[in-house]
Every structure is written in structure tokens, then in C-alpha cells.
Amino acid sequence: MAHLFKTMSGAAMLTALLAFPALAVDPGMPGKTNKGDALVDSKGMTLYTFTKDETGKSACVAQCATNWPPLKASEQAKPMGSWTVVAREDGSKQWAYKGKPLYTWAKDTKAGEAGGDGMGGMWHIAKP
């Protein structure tokens, strides 16, 4: 579908994105990091899972969510395949992969870094 958007004018693209709001936010994709294969966000930033999370529920709130920003999902985001949407404590939505909520690490500064892997024995690269 991305190839279709490349050929559209700005107005046509906006119309398409409004017609299909779930496509406006990419939940993640397979990518490469300095520690191997991982799921990454649309900017190539490594995605992580947190061992304290329950399936479909985030335990990372307050300061934790500042250090480990949740992979935000739009209000219109819909589950697709292994990707689901988790309602957060504050009412926002977050993407999850195979039931595990996904996060980035605030100290990763460029695509492909995976500095949060193994942090505190509780944070792990999300594997495709």
C-alpha cells in the first residue's frame, strides 16, 4: 500500500488516510538493531517488552512511561493479525504484539540502537 501513497497528491493521500484511519499509524515492523533482529517503530527505533506486563495490560505508568514511552496507537487503531491495541491507565491506547505491550527506550537516540535490552532484567527487545 505504501507504493500507492507515493503516487498520490497531498489531497488524495489525506483523503485516503481519513478513509482508513487504522493505516495512519504503523504499529511496527521487523528491523535490525545492534543486537540483532527486532521489531522497530516507523522511525526505526527498537521496540521492547516489559516482563511485569500482563497479556493485554501495561504495568509501565508514570515515570516508567517517561523512560519507556509506549508505542502509541490512535483512537481509531484496530487489531490486525498479531497486533492488538491495549487501553492504558490514562485512557490512551498502545500497540501490543502477541499480547505484549510495546515501548521504546528514551535513551536510544538513533535507529538501530538497543540500549534498553536486558535493562533491570525486565526489558527485552521485541522479536518479530
mmCIF file with all atom_site columns, C-alpha atoms in Angstrom:
data_model
loop_
_atom_site.group_PDB
_atom_site.id
_atom_site.type_symbol
_atom_site.label_atom_id
_atom_site.label_alt_id
_atom_site.label_comp_id
_atom_site.label_asym_id
_atom_site.label_entity_id
_atom_site.label_seq_id
_atom_site.pdbx_PDB_ins_code
_atom_site.Cartn_x
_atom_site.Cartn_y
_atom_site.Cartn_z
_atom_site.occupancy
_atom_site.B_iso_or_equiv
_atom_site.pdbx_formal_charge
_atom_site.auth_seq_id
_atom_site.auth_comp_id
_atom_site.auth_asym_id
_atom_site.auth_atom_id
_atom_site.pdbx_PDB_model_num
ATOM 1   C CA . MET A 1 1   ? 0.000   0.000   0.000  1.00 0.00 ? 1   MET A CA 1
ATOM 2   C CA . ALA A 1 2   ? 2.938   2.368   0.668  1.00 0.00 ? 2   ALA A CA 1
ATOM 3   C CA . HIS A 1 3   ? 3.750   2.385   -3.055 1.00 0.00 ? 3   HIS A CA 1
ATOM 4   C CA . LEU A 1 4   ? 0.203   3.601   -3.736 1.00 0.00 ? 4   LEU A CA 1
ATOM 5   C CA . PHE A 1 5   ? 0.625   6.582   -1.382 1.00 0.00 ? 5   PHE A CA 1
ATOM 6   C CA . LYS A 1 6   ? 3.863   7.635   -3.132 1.00 0.00 ? 6   LYS A CA 1
ATOM 7   C CA . THR A 1 7   ? 1.933   8.298   -6.341 1.00 0.00 ? 7   THR A CA 1
ATOM 8   C CA . MET A 1 8   ? -0.878  10.298  -4.705 1.00 0.00 ? 8   MET A CA 1
ATOM 9   C CA . SER A 1 9   ? -1.176  14.052  -4.400 1.00 0.00 ? 9   SER A CA 1
ATOM 10  C CA . GLY A 1 10  ? -1.306  15.533  -0.897 1.00 0.00 ? 10  GLY A CA 1
ATOM 11  C CA . ALA A 1 11  ? -5.095  15.949  -1.002 1.00 0.00 ? 11  ALA A CA 1
ATOM 12  C CA . ALA A 1 12  ? -5.646  12.412  -2.286 1.00 0.00 ? 12  ALA A CA 1
ATOM 13  C CA . MET A 1 13  ? -3.346  10.985  0.394  1.00 0.00 ? 13  MET A CA 1
ATOM 14  C CA . LEU A 1 14  ? -5.167  12.878  3.137  1.00 0.00 ? 14  LEU A CA 1
ATOM 15  C CA . THR A 1 15  ? -8.490  11.575  1.831  1.00 0.00 ? 15  THR A CA 1
ATOM 16  C CA . ALA A 1 16  ? -7.151  8.001   1.807  1.00 0.00 ? 16  ALA A CA 1
ATOM 17  C CA . LEU A 1 17  ? -5.759  8.275   5.331  1.00 0.00 ? 17  LEU A CA 1
ATOM 18  C CA . LEU A 1 18  ? -9.025  9.680   6.646  1.00 0.00 ? 18  LEU A CA 1
ATOM 19  C CA . ALA A 1 19  ? -10.943 6.882   4.940  1.00 0.00 ? 19  ALA A CA 1
ATOM 20  C CA . PHE A 1 20  ? -8.649  4.263   6.504  1.00 0.00 ? 20  PHE A CA 1
ATOM 21  C CA . PRO A 1 21  ? -7.574  5.724   9.878  1.00 0.00 ? 21  PRO A CA 1
ATOM 22  C CA . ALA A 1 22  ? -6.055  2.468   11.131 1.00 0.00 ? 22  ALA A CA 1
ATOM 23  C CA . LEU A 1 23  ? -3.460  2.756   8.340  1.00 0.00 ? 23  LEU A CA 1
ATOM 24  C CA . ALA A 1 24  ? -2.351  6.198   9.505  1.00 0.00 ? 24  ALA A CA 1
ATOM 25  C CA . VAL A 1 25  ? -0.311  4.725   12.368 1.00 0.00 ? 25  VAL A CA 1
ATOM 26  C CA . ASP A 1 26  ? 2.106   1.906   11.653 1.00 0.00 ? 26  ASP A CA 1
ATOM 27  C CA . PRO A 1 27  ? 2.298   -0.342  14.720 1.00 0.00 ? 27  PRO A CA 1
ATOM 28  C CA . GLY A 1 28  ? 5.787   -1.595  13.963 1.00 0.00 ? 28  GLY A CA 1
ATOM 29  C CA . MET A 1 29  ? 7.748   -3.768  11.593 1.00 0.00 ? 29  MET A CA 1
ATOM 30  C CA . PRO A 1 30  ? 10.688  -6.155  11.551 1.00 0.00 ? 30  PRO A CA 1
ATOM 31  C CA . GLY A 1 31  ? 14.018  -4.370  11.598 1.00 0.00 ? 31  GLY A CA 1
ATOM 32  C CA . LYS A 1 32  ? 17.681  -4.619  12.506 1.00 0.00 ? 32  LYS A CA 1
ATOM 33  C CA . THR A 1 33  ? 19.341  -3.406  15.679 1.00 0.00 ? 33  THR A CA 1
ATOM 34  C CA . ASN A 1 34  ? 22.875  -3.517  17.022 1.00 0.00 ? 34  ASN A CA 1
ATOM 35  C CA . LYS A 1 35  ? 21.719  -6.646  18.921 1.00 0.00 ? 35  LYS A CA 1
ATOM 36  C CA . GLY A 1 36  ? 20.044  -8.429  16.015 1.00 0.00 ? 36  GLY A CA 1
ATOM 37  C CA . ASP A 1 37  ? 16.541  -8.674  14.596 1.00 0.00 ? 37  ASP A CA 1
ATOM 38  C CA . ALA A 1 38  ? 13.784  -6.812  16.416 1.00 0.00 ? 38  ALA A CA 1
ATOM 39  C CA . LEU A 1 39  ? 10.500  -5.052  15.941 1.00 0.00 ? 39  LEU A CA 1
ATOM 40  C CA . VAL A 1 40  ? 11.024  -1.347  15.283 1.00 0.00 ? 40  VAL A CA 1
ATOM 41  C CA . ASP A 1 41  ? 8.704   1.639   15.020 1.00 0.00 ? 41  ASP A CA 1
ATOM 42  C CA . SER A 1 42  ? 8.202   3.723   11.877 1.00 0.00 ? 42  SER A CA 1
ATOM 43  C CA . LYS A 1 43  ? 11.393  5.696   12.691 1.00 0.00 ? 43  LYS A CA 1
ATOM 44  C CA . GLY A 1 44  ? 13.463  2.506   13.035 1.00 0.00 ? 44  GLY A CA 1
ATOM 45  C CA . MET A 1 45  ? 13.618  2.772   16.830 1.00 0.00 ? 45  MET A CA 1
ATOM 46  C CA . THR A 1 46  ? 13.826  -0.534  18.686 1.00 0.00 ? 46  THR A CA 1
ATOM 47  C CA . LEU A 1 47  ? 10.679  -1.770  20.409 1.00 0.00 ? 47  LEU A CA 1
ATOM 48  C CA . TYR A 1 48  ? 10.765  -3.504  23.789 1.00 0.00 ? 48  TYR A CA 1
ATOM 49  C CA . THR A 1 49  ? 8.565   -5.608  26.050 1.00 0.00 ? 49  THR A CA 1
ATOM 50  C CA . PHE A 1 50  ? 8.355   -5.418  29.859 1.00 0.00 ? 50  PHE A CA 1
ATOM 51  C CA . THR A 1 51  ? 8.212   -8.620  31.922 1.00 0.00 ? 51  THR A CA 1
ATOM 52  C CA . LYS A 1 52  ? 5.886   -7.041  34.511 1.00 0.00 ? 52  LYS A CA 1
ATOM 53  C CA . ASP A 1 53  ? 3.178   -6.503  31.869 1.00 0.00 ? 53  ASP A CA 1
ATOM 54  C CA . GLU A 1 54  ? 0.284   -8.924  31.749 1.00 0.00 ? 54  GLU A CA 1
ATOM 55  C CA . THR A 1 55  ? -1.096  -10.006 28.394 1.00 0.00 ? 55  THR A CA 1
ATOM 56  C CA . GLY A 1 56  ? -3.047  -7.047  27.044 1.00 0.00 ? 56  GLY A CA 1
ATOM 57  C CA . LYS A 1 57  ? -2.251  -4.759  30.007 1.00 0.00 ? 57  LYS A CA 1
ATOM 58  C CA . SER A 1 58  ? 0.600   -2.319  30.619 1.00 0.00 ? 58  SER A CA 1
ATOM 59  C CA . ALA A 1 59  ? 2.206   -2.085  34.054 1.00 0.00 ? 59  ALA A CA 1
ATOM 60  C CA . CYS A 1 60  ? 4.508   0.740   32.915 1.00 0.00 ? 60  CYS A CA 1
ATOM 61  C CA . VAL A 1 61  ? 2.960   4.018   34.094 1.00 0.00 ? 61  VAL A CA 1
ATOM 62  C CA . ALA A 1 62  ? 4.104   7.388   35.486 1.00 0.00 ? 62  ALA A CA 1
ATOM 63  C CA . GLN A 1 63  ? 7.933   7.709   35.482 1.00 0.00 ? 63  GLN A CA 1
ATOM 64  C CA . CYS A 1 64  ? 8.261   4.289   33.873 1.00 0.00 ? 64  CYS A CA 1
ATOM 65  C CA . ALA A 1 65  ? 6.304   5.541   30.834 1.00 0.00 ? 65  ALA A CA 1
ATOM 66  C CA . THR A 1 66  ? 8.593   8.590   30.634 1.00 0.00 ? 66  THR A CA 1
ATOM 67  C CA . ASN A 1 67  ? 11.681  6.361   30.454 1.00 0.00 ? 67  ASN A CA 1
ATOM 68  C CA . TRP A 1 68  ? 9.926   3.747   28.313 1.00 0.00 ? 68  TRP A CA 1
ATOM 69  C CA . PRO A 1 69  ? 7.464   5.624   26.065 1.00 0.00 ? 69  PRO A CA 1
ATOM 70  C CA . PRO A 1 70  ? 4.568   3.396   24.994 1.00 0.00 ? 70  PRO A CA 1
ATOM 71  C CA . LEU A 1 71  ? 4.153   2.778   21.271 1.00 0.00 ? 71  LEU A CA 1
ATOM 72  C CA . LYS A 1 72  ? 1.063   4.953   20.866 1.00 0.00 ? 72  LYS A CA 1
ATOM 73  C CA . ALA A 1 73  ? -1.944  3.788   18.885 1.00 0.00 ? 73  ALA A CA 1
ATOM 74  C CA . SER A 1 74  ? -4.557  6.164   17.507 1.00 0.00 ? 74  SER A CA 1
ATOM 75  C CA . GLU A 1 75  ? -8.107  6.130   18.812 1.00 0.00 ? 75  GLU A CA 1
ATOM 76  C CA . GLN A 1 76  ? -9.146  4.537   15.506 1.00 0.00 ? 76  GLN A CA 1
ATOM 77  C CA . ALA A 1 77  ? -6.454  1.811   15.552 1.00 0.00 ? 77  ALA A CA 1
ATOM 78  C CA . LYS A 1 78  ? -7.809  -1.700  15.082 1.00 0.00 ? 78  LYS A CA 1
ATOM 79  C CA . PRO A 1 79  ? -6.196  -5.066  15.846 1.00 0.00 ? 79  PRO A CA 1
ATOM 80  C CA . MET A 1 80  ? -4.634  -6.782  12.842 1.00 0.00 ? 80  MET A CA 1
ATOM 81  C CA . GLY A 1 81  ? -3.097  -10.234 12.969 1.00 0.00 ? 81  GLY A CA 1
ATOM 82  C CA . SER A 1 82  ? -0.621  -10.460 15.853 1.00 0.00 ? 82  SER A CA 1
ATOM 83  C CA . TRP A 1 83  ? -1.019  -6.711  16.525 1.00 0.00 ? 83  TRP A CA 1
ATOM 84  C CA . THR A 1 84  ? -3.537  -5.641  19.167 1.00 0.00 ? 84  THR A CA 1
ATOM 85  C CA . VAL A 1 85  ? -4.426  -2.400  20.893 1.00 0.00 ? 85  VAL A CA 1
ATOM 86  C CA . VAL A 1 86  ? -4.138  -2.019  24.680 1.00 0.00 ? 86  VAL A CA 1
ATOM 87  C CA . ALA A 1 87  ? -6.058  0.569   26.695 1.00 0.00 ? 87  ALA A CA 1
ATOM 88  C CA . ARG A 1 88  ? -3.678  2.325   29.078 1.00 0.00 ? 88  ARG A CA 1
ATOM 89  C CA . GLU A 1 89  ? -4.460  3.502   32.603 1.00 0.00 ? 89  GLU A CA 1
ATOM 90  C CA . ASP A 1 90  ? -4.612  7.136   31.403 1.00 0.00 ? 90  ASP A CA 1
ATOM 91  C CA . GLY A 1 91  ? -7.140  6.293   28.666 1.00 0.00 ? 91  GLY A CA 1
ATOM 92  C CA . SER A 1 92  ? -4.663  6.428   25.782 1.00 0.00 ? 92  SER A CA 1
ATOM 93  C CA . LYS A 1 93  ? -4.032  3.439   23.520 1.00 0.00 ? 93  LYS A CA 1
ATOM 94  C CA . GLN A 1 94  ? -0.867  1.474   22.908 1.00 0.00 ? 94  GLN A CA 1
ATOM 95  C CA . TRP A 1 95  ? 0.160   -1.160  20.373 1.00 0.00 ? 95  TRP A CA 1
ATOM 96  C CA . ALA A 1 96  ? 0.905   -4.692  21.543 1.00 0.00 ? 96  ALA A CA 1
ATOM 97  C CA . TYR A 1 97  ? 2.441   -7.610  19.664 1.00 0.00 ? 97  TYR A CA 1
ATOM 98  C CA . LYS A 1 98  ? 1.150   -11.076 20.528 1.00 0.00 ? 98  LYS A CA 1
ATOM 99  C CA . GLY A 1 99  ? -0.481  -9.534  23.599 1.00 0.00 ? 99  GLY A CA 1
ATOM 100 C CA . LYS A 1 100 ? 2.690   -7.830  24.873 1.00 0.00 ? 100 LYS A CA 1
ATOM 101 C CA . PRO A 1 101 ? 2.531   -4.017  25.076 1.00 0.00 ? 101 PRO A CA 1
ATOM 102 C CA . LEU A 1 102 ? 5.380   -2.310  23.191 1.00 0.00 ? 102 LEU A CA 1
ATOM 103 C CA . TYR A 1 103 ? 7.674   0.540   24.219 1.00 0.00 ? 103 TYR A CA 1
ATOM 104 C CA . THR A 1 104 ? 10.714  2.464   23.042 1.00 0.00 ? 104 THR A CA 1
ATOM 105 C CA . TRP A 1 105 ? 13.615  3.368   25.365 1.00 0.00 ? 105 TRP A CA 1
ATOM 106 C CA . ALA A 1 106 ? 14.141  7.099   25.907 1.00 0.00 ? 106 ALA A CA 1
ATOM 107 C CA . LYS A 1 107 ? 17.938  6.704   25.881 1.00 0.00 ? 107 LYS A CA 1
ATOM 108 C CA . ASP A 1 108 ? 18.034  5.099   22.430 1.00 0.00 ? 108 ASP A CA 1
ATOM 109 C CA . THR A 1 109 ? 18.853  8.130   20.297 1.00 0.00 ? 109 THR A CA 1
ATOM 110 C CA . LYS A 1 110 ? 19.035  6.703   16.784 1.00 0.00 ? 110 LYS A CA 1
ATOM 111 C CA . ALA A 1 111 ? 17.526  3.938   14.713 1.00 0.00 ? 111 ALA A CA 1
ATOM 112 C CA . GLY A 1 112 ? 19.015  0.517   15.379 1.00 0.00 ? 112 GLY A CA 1
ATOM 113 C CA . GLU A 1 113 ? 20.180  1.181   18.937 1.00 0.00 ? 113 GLU A CA 1
ATOM 114 C CA . ALA A 1 114 ? 19.034  -1.377  21.506 1.00 0.00 ? 114 ALA A CA 1
ATOM 115 C CA . GLY A 1 115 ? 20.476  0.015   24.736 1.00 0.00 ? 115 GLY A CA 1
ATOM 116 C CA . GLY A 1 116 ? 17.411  -0.945  26.767 1.00 0.00 ? 116 GLY A CA 1
ATOM 117 C CA . ASP A 1 117 ? 17.757  -4.666  26.092 1.00 0.00 ? 117 ASP A CA 1
ATOM 118 C CA . GLY A 1 118 ? 18.173  -6.515  29.387 1.00 0.00 ? 118 GLY A CA 1
ATOM 119 C CA . MET A 1 119 ? 17.714  -3.354  31.481 1.00 0.00 ? 119 MET A CA 1
ATOM 120 C CA . GLY A 1 120 ? 16.944  -4.380  35.068 1.00 0.00 ? 120 GLY A CA 1
ATOM 121 C CA . GLY A 1 121 ? 16.415  -7.923  33.830 1.00 0.00 ? 121 GLY A CA 1
ATOM 122 C CA . MET A 1 122 ? 12.873  -6.836  32.877 1.00 0.00 ? 122 MET A CA 1
ATOM 123 C CA . TRP A 1 123 ? 13.162  -5.142  29.450 1.00 0.00 ? 123 TRP A CA 1
ATOM 124 C CA . HIS A 1 124 ? 13.731  -7.143  26.275 1.00 0.00 ? 124 HIS A CA 1
ATOM 125 C CA . ILE A 1 125 ? 13.868  -6.489  22.559 1.00 0.00 ? 125 ILE A CA 1
ATOM 126 C CA . ALA A 1 126 ? 10.538  -7.319  20.950 1.00 0.00 ? 126 ALA A CA 1
ATOM 127 C CA . LYS A 1 127 ? 11.239  -10.071 18.443 1.00 0.00 ? 127 LYS A CA 1
ATOM 128 C CA . PRO A 1 128 ? 9.341   -10.431 15.160 1.00 0.00 ? 128 PRO A CA 1
#
